[in-house]
Amino acid sequence: MTLSPFAGKPAPAQLLVDIPRLVTAYYTGQPDAAISTQRVAFGTSGHRGSSFDLSFNEWHVLAISQAICLYREAQGIDGPLFVGLDTHALSTPAGASALEVLAANGVQVMLAEGDEYTPTPAISHAIICYNRGRTRGLADGIVITPSHNPPQSGGYKYNPPNGGPADTHVTKWIEAKANELLAAKLVGVKRISHAQALKADTTHRHDYLNTYVADLINVIDMDAIRSADLRLGVDPLGGAGVRYWSAIAEHYRLNLEVVNTEVDPTFRFMSVDWDGQIRMDPSSSYAMQGLIGLKERFDVAFACDPDHDRHGIVTPSGGLLAPNNYLAVSIDYLFQNRPQWRADAGVGKTVVSSGLIDRVAARIGRRLYEVPVGFKWFADGLFEGSLGFGGEESAGASFLRKDGRVWSTDKDGLIPALLAAEMTSRKGQDPSQIYRGLTDALGEPFAIRVDAKATPAQKALLGKLAPQQVTSTQLAGESIQQILSHAPGNDQPIGGLKVMTENGWFAARPSGTEDIYKIYAESFIGEDHLKRLVEEAQVLVDGAIS
């Protein structure tokens, strides 16, 4: 990993995106469906791209929106469609384009009151609350966001009636239909003017903000936080939750300071990420320099990405807590402080999340549900309450209400942030201190992720590797205990391999967007052992795909 000279520093003017050019390209660029990079492609979190390279333009949004309308019709989904936008520059024009198609198709659309930006979890929460007790007329949702990606990015996600990210069979259907419409140059897309769409009888307003904020008392012990009078800090990173935090502070009378209330589509207030990109990633120490620099001012502080489905926790004793470490702390705390949760409610993690989570789950006597990368795998378990918690390595998590019912089935950055305040108030220690106690008892993990070059052909080979193709019996001085190509929780392919020993593991997966593969590795022995794990993993993988 080569660090940019700008990493961790305030974004210089030359890195700022030209917003007028970006939006103009959105409306004027016409993608060619015959070129793979210009087609609609749903990854683990929807379709993403940039208008600059013809991967996220108005045509994509119109085609995806019509495809969703056709999918809803085919599935008999005829309740309201909850729609939310984040603060990226392309989200507002994309929201306008989507509404023109949705209204033309007669969909009952729920837009935010006052055109308020809307976090992803507020959409999931709205879908679940509306559908509770219903068997017909079910709601679903759309979130227009590229998550934490750079300012020039755009994104579009569909959430079905379970409130979570759409499963693969759903996104493949929508993707195929959208690409048919692209290839037909939008013949078959119904559309009316934006002015007509706003005035349509099917276009309604919904108070996402106050509905979500008022319900937080049922998932977080807000009374404990208020009683402790903790000094709390939050940086919304210019995202969709910027007004949610002040509303939370006012509603629950918390000593909470929003350190940055600015919304600017260039995100000029960010410090630059490791690779020289402006990226609103609350798990990156480079992007989070602003809040880390204020750590002594607060008992605990936190941040969320632009659509507020990811969290970052900053403490005075430890600075930014690594995402995997905070997931382990959260799981350990929640399952011991939520007595109304089902006794069989399990712990959900992805295959590249920390082995410390496995040790925590064993210690508290809870079933571990290990799945491939992608939060969609947790949606059904959270919905029905068979999972108390679902979390992934990239700082995405959600968990149940205090009474054991579903809160959200998509990632929610706000509730893990507020949970950090709850556990600090009730345990008298910040999350970093709690983490150190956890590692004293269960062992300390040392983890890393590295990227290695790979051709498209090599990436395809890696994605199809079978365990028997690995002939080694040793890894970094230990016997290999298990080699996985499918996740043990749901037997779904992980798109690569995971190799485990008693005190370490690595997983290798091809990137979905770049000509690289990613190696995740973790050691419970130390940094030197971790280095050996990575070196031998690269040799093993390179040999298997050569």
Coordinates of C-alpha atoms in Angstrom, one line a residue:
M1 CA 0.0 0.0 0.0
T2 CA 1.7 3.2 -1.2
L3 CA 0.6 6.2 0.8
S4 CA -0.3 9.5 -1.0
P5 CA 1.7 12.6 0.2
F6 CA -1.8 14.1 0.9
A7 CA -2.9 11.2 3.2
G8 CA -4.3 12.5 6.4
K9 CA -4.0 16.2 5.4
P10 CA -6.7 18.7 4.6
A11 CA -7.9 18.3 1.0
P12 CA -6.1 20.7 -1.3
A13 CA -8.0 22.6 -4.0
Q14 CA -6.6 20.5 -6.9
L15 CA -8.4 17.4 -5.5
L16 CA -11.8 19.0 -5.4
V17 CA -14.3 17.7 -8.0
D18 CA -15.8 20.2 -10.4
I19 CA -19.5 19.9 -9.5
P20 CA -21.0 21.8 -12.5
R21 CA -19.0 19.5 -14.9
L22 CA -20.0 16.4 -12.9
V23 CA -23.7 17.3 -13.0
T24 CA -23.6 18.3 -16.7
A25 CA -22.0 15.0 -17.5
Y26 CA -24.8 13.2 -15.6
Y27 CA -27.4 14.7 -18.0
T28 CA -25.4 14.7 -21.2
G29 CA -23.5 11.4 -21.1
Q30 CA -25.1 8.5 -22.8
P31 CA -23.7 5.1 -21.8
D32 CA -23.2 2.3 -24.4
A33 CA -24.7 -0.9 -23.2
A34 CA -22.3 -2.8 -25.4
I35 CA -19.4 -1.7 -23.2
S36 CA -19.2 -3.6 -20.0
T37 CA -18.0 -0.7 -17.8
Q38 CA -21.0 1.4 -19.0
R39 CA -23.6 -1.2 -18.1
V40 CA -25.7 -1.4 -15.0
A41 CA -23.9 -3.6 -12.5
F42 CA -25.2 -4.3 -9.0
G43 CA -22.4 -5.2 -6.6
T44 CA -22.8 -5.9 -2.8
S45 CA -24.4 -2.4 -2.3
G46 CA -26.2 -1.6 -5.5
H47 CA -25.0 0.1 -8.7
R48 CA -22.2 2.7 -8.4
G49 CA -20.2 4.8 -10.8
S50 CA -19.4 8.3 -12.0
S51 CA -20.9 10.4 -14.7
F52 CA -17.3 11.3 -15.8
D53 CA -16.7 7.8 -17.0
L54 CA -20.3 7.0 -18.2
S55 CA -20.9 4.5 -15.4
F56 CA -23.5 6.6 -13.5
N57 CA -25.6 8.8 -15.8
E58 CA -29.2 9.8 -16.1
W59 CA -29.8 6.8 -18.5
H60 CA -28.7 4.4 -15.8
V61 CA -31.0 5.9 -13.2
L62 CA -34.0 6.0 -15.6
A63 CA -33.4 2.3 -16.7
I64 CA -32.9 1.1 -13.1
S65 CA -36.0 2.9 -11.9
Q66 CA -38.1 1.4 -14.7
A67 CA -36.7 -2.0 -14.0
I68 CA -37.7 -1.7 -10.3
C69 CA -41.2 -0.7 -11.3
L70 CA -41.4 -3.8 -13.5
Y71 CA -40.0 -6.0 -10.7
R72 CA -42.5 -4.6 -8.2
E73 CA -45.3 -5.3 -10.6
A74 CA -44.1 -8.9 -11.2
Q75 CA -43.8 -9.5 -7.4
G76 CA -47.1 -7.9 -6.5
I77 CA -45.4 -5.2 -4.4
D78 CA -47.9 -2.4 -4.4
G79 CA -47.4 -0.5 -1.1
P80 CA -45.5 2.8 -0.8
L81 CA -41.9 3.1 -2.0
F82 CA -39.7 5.0 0.6
V83 CA -37.0 7.0 -1.2
G84 CA -33.9 8.6 0.4
L85 CA -30.9 10.6 -0.9
D86 CA -27.5 11.3 0.5
T87 CA -25.4 14.4 0.1
H88 CA -23.2 13.4 -2.9
A89 CA -23.6 15.8 -5.8
L90 CA -25.1 13.2 -8.1
S91 CA -27.8 12.0 -5.6
T92 CA -30.1 15.0 -6.0
P93 CA -30.3 14.9 -9.9
A94 CA -30.6 11.1 -9.7
G95 CA -33.4 11.4 -7.2
A96 CA -35.2 13.8 -9.6
S97 CA -34.8 11.4 -12.5
A98 CA -36.0 8.4 -10.5
L99 CA -39.1 10.3 -9.4
E100 CA -40.0 11.1 -13.0
V101 CA -40.1 7.3 -13.8
L102 CA -41.7 6.2 -10.5
A103 CA -44.5 8.7 -10.8
A104 CA -45.1 7.9 -14.5
N105 CA -45.6 4.2 -13.4
G106 CA -48.1 5.2 -10.7
V107 CA -45.9 4.2 -7.8
Q108 CA -46.8 5.6 -4.4
V109 CA -43.5 7.4 -3.5
M110 CA -42.6 8.7 0.0
L111 CA -40.1 11.6 -0.3
A112 CA -38.6 13.3 2.8
E113 CA -40.3 16.3 4.3
G114 CA -38.6 19.4 3.2
D115 CA -36.3 17.4 0.8
E116 CA -34.3 16.4 3.9
Y117 CA -31.3 14.2 3.2
T118 CA -32.1 10.7 4.4
P119 CA -29.8 8.1 5.9
T120 CA -30.0 4.5 4.6
P121 CA -31.1 3.2 8.1
A122 CA -34.0 5.6 8.2
I123 CA -35.3 4.0 4.9
S124 CA -34.9 0.5 6.3
H125 CA -36.6 1.6 9.5
A126 CA -39.5 3.2 7.6
I127 CA -40.0 0.0 5.5
I128 CA -40.0 -2.2 8.6
C129 CA -42.3 0.0 10.6
Y130 CA -44.8 0.3 7.7
N131 CA -44.9 -3.4 7.0
R132 CA -45.2 -4.6 10.6
G133 CA -48.4 -6.6 10.9
R134 CA -49.2 -6.4 7.1
T135 CA -49.3 -9.3 4.7
R136 CA -50.4 -7.2 1.6
G137 CA -49.7 -3.7 0.3
L138 CA -46.1 -4.1 1.4
A139 CA -43.6 -1.2 1.2
D140 CA -40.1 -1.3 -0.1
G141 CA -37.4 1.4 -0.7
I142 CA -34.7 3.0 -2.8
V143 CA -31.6 4.7 -1.4
I144 CA -29.6 6.9 -3.8
T145 CA -26.1 6.9 -2.4
P146 CA -22.6 5.6 -3.3
S147 CA -21.9 5.3 0.5
H148 CA -18.4 6.4 1.6
N149 CA -17.1 6.6 -2.0
P150 CA -15.5 9.8 -3.4
P151 CA -17.4 13.0 -4.3
Q152 CA -17.6 12.2 -8.0
S153 CA -19.4 8.9 -7.3
G154 CA -23.1 8.1 -7.6
G155 CA -25.0 5.1 -6.3
Y156 CA -28.5 3.5 -6.4
K157 CA -29.7 0.7 -4.0
Y158 CA -33.0 -1.2 -3.8
N159 CA -34.4 -2.5 -0.6
P160 CA -37.2 -5.1 -0.8
P161 CA -40.0 -5.4 1.8
N162 CA -37.7 -7.0 4.4
G163 CA -36.0 -3.6 4.5
G164 CA -32.5 -4.9 3.8
P165 CA -30.3 -4.8 0.8
A166 CA -31.8 -6.8 -2.1
D167 CA -30.6 -10.4 -2.5
T168 CA -28.6 -11.5 -5.5
H169 CA -31.6 -13.0 -7.4
V170 CA -33.4 -9.7 -7.1
T171 CA -30.5 -7.5 -8.2
K172 CA -29.6 -9.8 -11.1
W173 CA -33.2 -9.5 -12.3
I174 CA -33.2 -5.7 -12.0
E175 CA -29.7 -5.4 -13.5
A176 CA -30.7 -7.5 -16.6
K177 CA -33.9 -5.6 -17.2
A178 CA -32.1 -2.3 -16.8
N179 CA -29.5 -3.3 -19.3
E180 CA -32.2 -4.3 -21.8
L181 CA -33.6 -0.9 -21.5
L182 CA -30.2 0.7 -21.9
A183 CA -29.6 -1.3 -25.0
A184 CA -33.0 -0.2 -26.4
K185 CA -32.0 3.4 -25.8
L186 CA -34.7 3.7 -23.1
V187 CA -37.5 2.5 -25.2
G188 CA -40.0 1.1 -22.7
V189 CA -39.1 3.6 -19.9
K190 CA -42.2 5.6 -18.8
R191 CA -41.4 9.1 -17.7
I192 CA -43.2 12.4 -17.0
S193 CA -41.7 15.8 -16.2
H194 CA -40.2 16.5 -12.8
A195 CA -42.8 19.2 -12.2
Q196 CA -45.6 16.8 -13.0
A197 CA -44.0 14.1 -10.8
L198 CA -43.9 16.4 -7.8
K199 CA -47.5 17.3 -8.2
A200 CA -48.7 13.7 -8.8
D201 CA -51.3 12.2 -6.5
T202 CA -48.9 9.4 -5.9
T203 CA -46.1 11.6 -4.6
H204 CA -46.2 12.0 -0.8
R205 CA -44.0 13.4 2.0
H206 CA -42.8 11.4 5.0
D207 CA -41.1 12.7 8.2
Y208 CA -38.2 10.3 8.3
L209 CA -36.1 12.3 10.7
N210 CA -38.5 12.7 13.6
T211 CA -40.0 9.2 13.2
Y212 CA -36.5 7.6 13.4
V213 CA -35.2 9.9 16.2
A214 CA -38.2 9.3 18.4
D215 CA -37.9 5.5 18.1
L216 CA -34.2 5.4 19.2
I217 CA -35.3 5.0 22.8
N218 CA -36.4 1.5 21.9
V219 CA -33.0 0.4 20.7
I220 CA -30.5 2.4 22.8
D221 CA -30.6 3.2 26.5
M222 CA -30.8 6.9 26.0
D223 CA -31.7 7.5 29.7
A224 CA -28.4 6.0 30.8
I225 CA -26.5 8.3 28.3
R226 CA -28.3 11.4 29.5
S227 CA -27.9 10.5 33.2
A228 CA -24.1 10.1 32.8
D229 CA -23.9 13.6 31.1
L230 CA -21.1 12.3 28.9
R231 CA -19.3 14.8 26.6
L232 CA -20.2 13.4 23.2
G233 CA -18.8 14.5 19.8
V234 CA -20.0 13.6 16.3
D235 CA -18.8 14.4 12.9
P236 CA -21.4 13.5 10.2
L237 CA -18.7 13.9 7.6
G238 CA -21.0 16.1 5.6
G239 CA -23.5 13.3 5.3
A240 CA -27.2 12.6 5.3
G241 CA -27.5 12.5 9.1
V242 CA -26.2 16.0 9.6
R243 CA -29.5 17.3 11.0
Y244 CA -30.4 14.0 12.7
W245 CA -27.6 14.4 15.3
S246 CA -28.8 17.8 16.5
A247 CA -32.4 16.4 16.6
I248 CA -31.1 13.5 18.7
A249 CA -29.3 15.8 21.1
E250 CA -32.4 18.0 21.5
H251 CA -34.9 15.2 21.8
Y252 CA -33.0 13.3 24.4
R253 CA -31.3 16.3 26.1
L254 CA -27.7 14.9 25.5
N255 CA -24.5 16.8 25.9
L256 CA -23.6 16.1 22.2
E257 CA -21.6 18.5 20.0
V258 CA -21.9 18.2 16.2
V259 CA -18.3 19.3 15.3
N260 CA -19.1 19.9 11.6
T261 CA -22.5 20.9 10.3
E262 CA -21.3 21.7 6.8
V263 CA -22.8 20.1 3.7
D264 CA -20.7 20.6 0.6
P265 CA -20.7 18.2 -2.4
T266 CA -16.9 18.7 -2.9
F267 CA -16.4 17.5 0.7
R268 CA -13.6 20.0 1.0
F269 CA -13.6 19.8 4.8
M270 CA -12.3 16.2 4.7
S271 CA -8.8 15.1 5.2
V272 CA -7.5 13.0 2.4
D273 CA -7.6 9.2 2.5
W274 CA -4.5 6.9 2.2
D275 CA -4.5 6.8 -1.6
G276 CA -5.0 10.5 -2.3
Q277 CA -8.7 10.3 -2.7
I278 CA -11.3 12.3 -0.8
R279 CA -13.3 9.4 0.8
M280 CA -15.7 9.8 3.6
D281 CA -14.7 6.6 5.3
P282 CA -15.3 6.6 9.1
S283 CA -13.0 3.6 9.5
S284 CA -10.0 5.2 7.9
S285 CA -7.6 7.0 10.3
Y286 CA -6.5 9.2 7.4
A287 CA -10.0 10.4 6.6
M288 CA -10.9 10.7 10.3
Q289 CA -8.0 13.0 11.2
G290 CA -10.3 15.9 12.0
L291 CA -12.3 14.0 14.7
I292 CA -9.2 12.1 16.0
G293 CA -7.6 15.5 16.6
L294 CA -10.5 16.4 19.0
K295 CA -10.5 13.1 21.0
E296 CA -9.4 14.8 24.3
R297 CA -12.4 17.1 24.1
F298 CA -14.9 14.2 24.5
D299 CA -15.6 11.1 26.6
V300 CA -16.4 9.3 23.4
A301 CA -16.9 10.6 19.8
F302 CA -18.1 9.1 16.6
A303 CA -18.6 9.7 12.9
C304 CA -20.7 8.2 10.0
D305 CA -20.3 8.1 6.2
P306 CA -22.5 10.1 3.8
D307 CA -25.5 7.7 3.9
H308 CA -24.9 7.0 7.6
D309 CA -24.7 3.2 7.3
R310 CA -21.2 3.0 8.6
H311 CA -19.7 4.1 11.9
G312 CA -16.3 5.1 13.3
I313 CA -15.6 5.3 17.1
V314 CA -13.0 7.7 18.6
T315 CA -12.0 7.5 22.2
P316 CA -9.7 9.6 24.4
S317 CA -7.8 6.5 25.5
G318 CA -7.2 4.9 22.1
G319 CA -8.1 7.2 19.2
L320 CA -9.9 5.5 16.3
L321 CA -11.0 2.0 17.2
A322 CA -10.5 -0.5 14.3
P323 CA -13.9 -1.6 12.9
N324 CA -13.4 -5.3 13.7
N325 CA -12.4 -4.5 17.3
Y326 CA -15.5 -2.4 17.9
L327 CA -17.7 -5.1 16.4
A328 CA -16.3 -7.6 19.0
V329 CA -16.8 -5.1 21.8
S330 CA -20.4 -4.4 20.7
I331 CA -21.3 -8.0 20.5
D332 CA -19.8 -8.8 23.9
Y333 CA -21.7 -5.9 25.5
L334 CA -25.1 -6.3 23.7
F335 CA -25.6 -10.0 24.4
Q336 CA -24.9 -9.4 28.1
N337 CA -27.2 -6.3 28.4
R338 CA -30.2 -7.2 26.3
P339 CA -32.1 -9.7 28.5
Q340 CA -35.2 -9.6 26.3
W341 CA -33.4 -11.0 23.2
R342 CA -34.2 -14.5 22.3
A343 CA -31.9 -17.1 24.0
D344 CA -31.1 -18.6 20.6
A345 CA -30.4 -15.2 18.8
G346 CA -27.1 -15.6 17.0
V347 CA -24.1 -13.5 16.1
G348 CA -23.7 -12.6 12.4
K349 CA -20.3 -11.9 10.9
T350 CA -18.6 -12.0 7.4
V351 CA -15.8 -14.4 6.6
V352 CA -13.3 -11.5 6.6
S353 CA -14.3 -10.2 10.0
S354 CA -12.1 -10.8 13.1
G355 CA -11.6 -14.2 14.7
L356 CA -12.0 -12.3 18.0
I357 CA -15.7 -12.3 17.2
D358 CA -15.6 -16.1 17.1
R359 CA -14.0 -16.2 20.6
V360 CA -16.5 -13.7 22.0
A361 CA -19.5 -15.7 20.6
A362 CA -18.0 -18.9 22.1
R363 CA -17.5 -17.2 25.5
I364 CA -21.1 -15.8 25.7
G365 CA -22.5 -19.1 24.3
R366 CA -24.1 -17.7 21.2
R367 CA -24.3 -19.4 17.7
L368 CA -22.0 -17.8 15.1
Y369 CA -23.4 -17.2 11.7
E370 CA -20.6 -16.6 9.2
V371 CA -21.5 -15.5 5.7
P372 CA -19.8 -14.0 2.6
V373 CA -19.2 -10.3 2.3
G374 CA -22.4 -8.4 1.9
F375 CA -24.9 -7.2 4.6
K376 CA -27.8 -8.7 2.6
W377 CA -27.0 -12.1 4.2
F378 CA -28.0 -10.8 7.6
A379 CA -31.3 -9.2 6.6
D380 CA -33.6 -12.2 7.1
G381 CA -32.0 -13.2 10.4
L382 CA -32.4 -9.6 11.8
F383 CA -35.9 -9.4 10.5
E384 CA -37.1 -12.5 12.3
G385 CA -34.9 -12.0 15.4
S386 CA -32.8 -15.2 14.9
L387 CA -29.8 -12.9 14.7
G388 CA -29.3 -10.4 17.5
F389 CA -26.4 -8.7 15.7
G390 CA -25.0 -8.6 12.2
G391 CA -21.7 -6.9 11.4
E392 CA -19.2 -6.7 8.6
E393 CA -15.5 -5.8 8.6
S394 CA -16.1 -2.4 6.8
A395 CA -17.7 -0.8 9.9
G396 CA -21.3 -1.8 9.0
A397 CA -23.6 -3.2 11.6
S398 CA -27.2 -3.4 12.9
F399 CA -28.8 -5.1 15.9
L400 CA -32.2 -5.7 17.4
R401 CA -34.4 -3.4 19.5
K402 CA -34.2 -3.8 23.3
D403 CA -37.3 -6.0 23.2
G404 CA -35.8 -8.4 20.6
R405 CA -37.8 -7.2 17.6
V406 CA -36.3 -5.9 14.4
W407 CA -34.9 -2.4 14.2
S408 CA -33.3 -2.2 10.8
T409 CA -32.2 -4.9 8.3
D410 CA -29.7 -2.6 6.6
K411 CA -26.5 -1.2 8.1
D412 CA -27.1 1.5 10.6
G413 CA -24.2 3.8 11.5
L414 CA -26.1 5.8 14.1
I415 CA -27.0 3.1 16.6
P416 CA -23.5 1.6 16.9
A417 CA -22.3 5.2 17.5
L418 CA -24.9 5.7 20.2
L419 CA -24.1 2.3 21.6
A420 CA -20.6 3.5 22.3
A421 CA -22.1 6.2 24.5
E422 CA -24.4 3.7 26.2
M423 CA -21.6 1.3 27.1
T424 CA -19.4 4.1 28.3
S425 CA -22.1 5.5 30.5
R426 CA -23.0 2.1 32.0
K427 CA -19.5 0.5 32.3
G428 CA -17.5 3.6 33.2
Q429 CA -15.0 2.8 30.5
D430 CA -14.7 3.9 26.9
P431 CA -14.9 1.3 24.1
S432 CA -11.1 1.2 23.7
Q433 CA -10.7 0.4 27.4
I434 CA -13.4 -2.3 27.1
Y435 CA -11.6 -3.7 24.1
R436 CA -8.3 -4.0 26.0
G437 CA -10.1 -6.0 28.8
L438 CA -11.6 -8.2 26.1
T439 CA -8.2 -9.0 24.6
D440 CA -6.6 -9.6 28.0
A441 CA -9.2 -12.4 28.4
L442 CA -9.4 -13.7 24.8
G443 CA -6.1 -12.8 23.1
E444 CA -5.2 -9.8 20.9
P445 CA -5.6 -10.0 17.1
F446 CA -3.2 -8.3 14.7
A447 CA -4.9 -7.7 11.4
I448 CA -4.2 -6.3 7.9
R449 CA -5.6 -6.0 4.4
V450 CA -3.3 -5.9 1.4
D451 CA -4.0 -5.6 -2.3
A452 CA -2.1 -7.5 -5.0
K453 CA -2.2 -7.1 -8.8
A454 CA -4.2 -9.6 -10.7
T455 CA -5.5 -9.8 -14.3
P456 CA -9.2 -10.3 -15.0
A457 CA -8.4 -14.0 -15.9
Q458 CA -6.6 -14.5 -12.6
K459 CA -9.4 -12.8 -10.7
A460 CA -11.9 -15.2 -12.3
L461 CA -9.7 -18.2 -11.3
L462 CA -9.4 -16.9 -7.7
G463 CA -13.2 -16.6 -7.5
K464 CA -13.6 -20.2 -8.5
L465 CA -10.8 -21.8 -6.5
A466 CA -11.7 -25.0 -4.7
P467 CA -10.0 -26.0 -1.3
Q468 CA -8.4 -29.1 -2.9
Q469 CA -6.4 -26.8 -5.2
V470 CA -4.4 -25.7 -2.1
T471 CA -1.8 -28.4 -1.6
S472 CA 0.1 -26.9 1.4
T473 CA -0.5 -28.4 4.8
Q474 CA 1.3 -25.6 6.7
L475 CA 0.7 -21.8 7.0
A476 CA 3.1 -19.5 8.9
G477 CA 4.5 -22.4 11.0
E478 CA 1.1 -23.9 11.9
S479 CA -1.0 -26.7 10.5
I480 CA -3.8 -25.7 8.3
Q481 CA -7.0 -26.7 10.0
Q482 CA -9.6 -25.6 7.5
I483 CA -9.9 -24.2 3.9
L484 CA -13.2 -22.6 2.9
S485 CA -14.6 -21.7 -0.5
H486 CA -18.1 -21.4 0.9
A487 CA -19.2 -19.6 4.1
P488 CA -20.0 -22.0 7.0
G489 CA -23.1 -20.1 8.0
N490 CA -25.1 -20.3 4.8
D491 CA -22.9 -22.4 2.4
Q492 CA -22.8 -19.6 -0.1
P493 CA -19.6 -19.1 -2.2
I494 CA -17.3 -16.5 -0.7
G495 CA -15.8 -15.7 -4.1
G496 CA -12.3 -16.8 -3.1
L497 CA -10.7 -18.8 -0.3
K498 CA -10.2 -18.6 3.5
V499 CA -7.4 -20.6 5.1
M500 CA -7.3 -21.1 8.9
T501 CA -4.9 -22.3 11.5
E502 CA -5.2 -22.4 15.3
N503 CA -3.9 -18.8 15.7
G504 CA -4.4 -17.1 12.4
W505 CA -6.1 -17.0 9.1
F506 CA -6.2 -15.3 5.7
A507 CA -8.8 -14.8 3.1
A508 CA -8.2 -13.9 -0.5
R509 CA -10.9 -12.4 -2.8
P510 CA -10.9 -10.7 -6.2
S511 CA -11.9 -7.0 -6.3
G512 CA -15.2 -6.4 -8.1
T513 CA -14.0 -3.0 -9.5
E514 CA -10.2 -3.1 -9.9
D515 CA -7.6 -5.5 -11.4
I516 CA -6.4 -6.6 -7.9
Y517 CA -7.2 -9.2 -5.4
K518 CA -7.4 -8.5 -1.7
I519 CA -5.8 -10.5 1.1
Y520 CA -7.3 -10.2 4.6
A521 CA -5.1 -11.7 7.4
E522 CA -5.2 -11.9 11.1
S523 CA -2.8 -13.3 13.7
F524 CA -3.3 -14.0 17.4
I525 CA 0.5 -14.4 17.9
G526 CA 1.9 -11.0 16.8
E527 CA 3.1 -8.7 14.0
D528 CA 5.9 -11.0 12.8
H529 CA 3.5 -13.9 12.5
L530 CA 1.0 -11.7 10.6
K531 CA 3.7 -10.7 8.2
R532 CA 4.5 -14.4 7.5
L533 CA 0.8 -15.1 7.0
V534 CA 0.5 -12.4 4.3
E535 CA 3.8 -13.5 2.6
E536 CA 2.8 -17.1 2.5
A537 CA -0.8 -16.3 1.5
Q538 CA 0.5 -14.3 -1.5
V539 CA 2.7 -17.2 -2.6
L540 CA -0.1 -19.7 -2.1
V541 CA -2.7 -17.7 -4.0
D542 CA -0.3 -16.7 -6.8
G543 CA 0.6 -20.3 -7.3
A544 CA -3.0 -21.4 -7.4
I545 CA -4.0 -18.8 -10.0
S546 CA -0.9 -18.8 -12.1

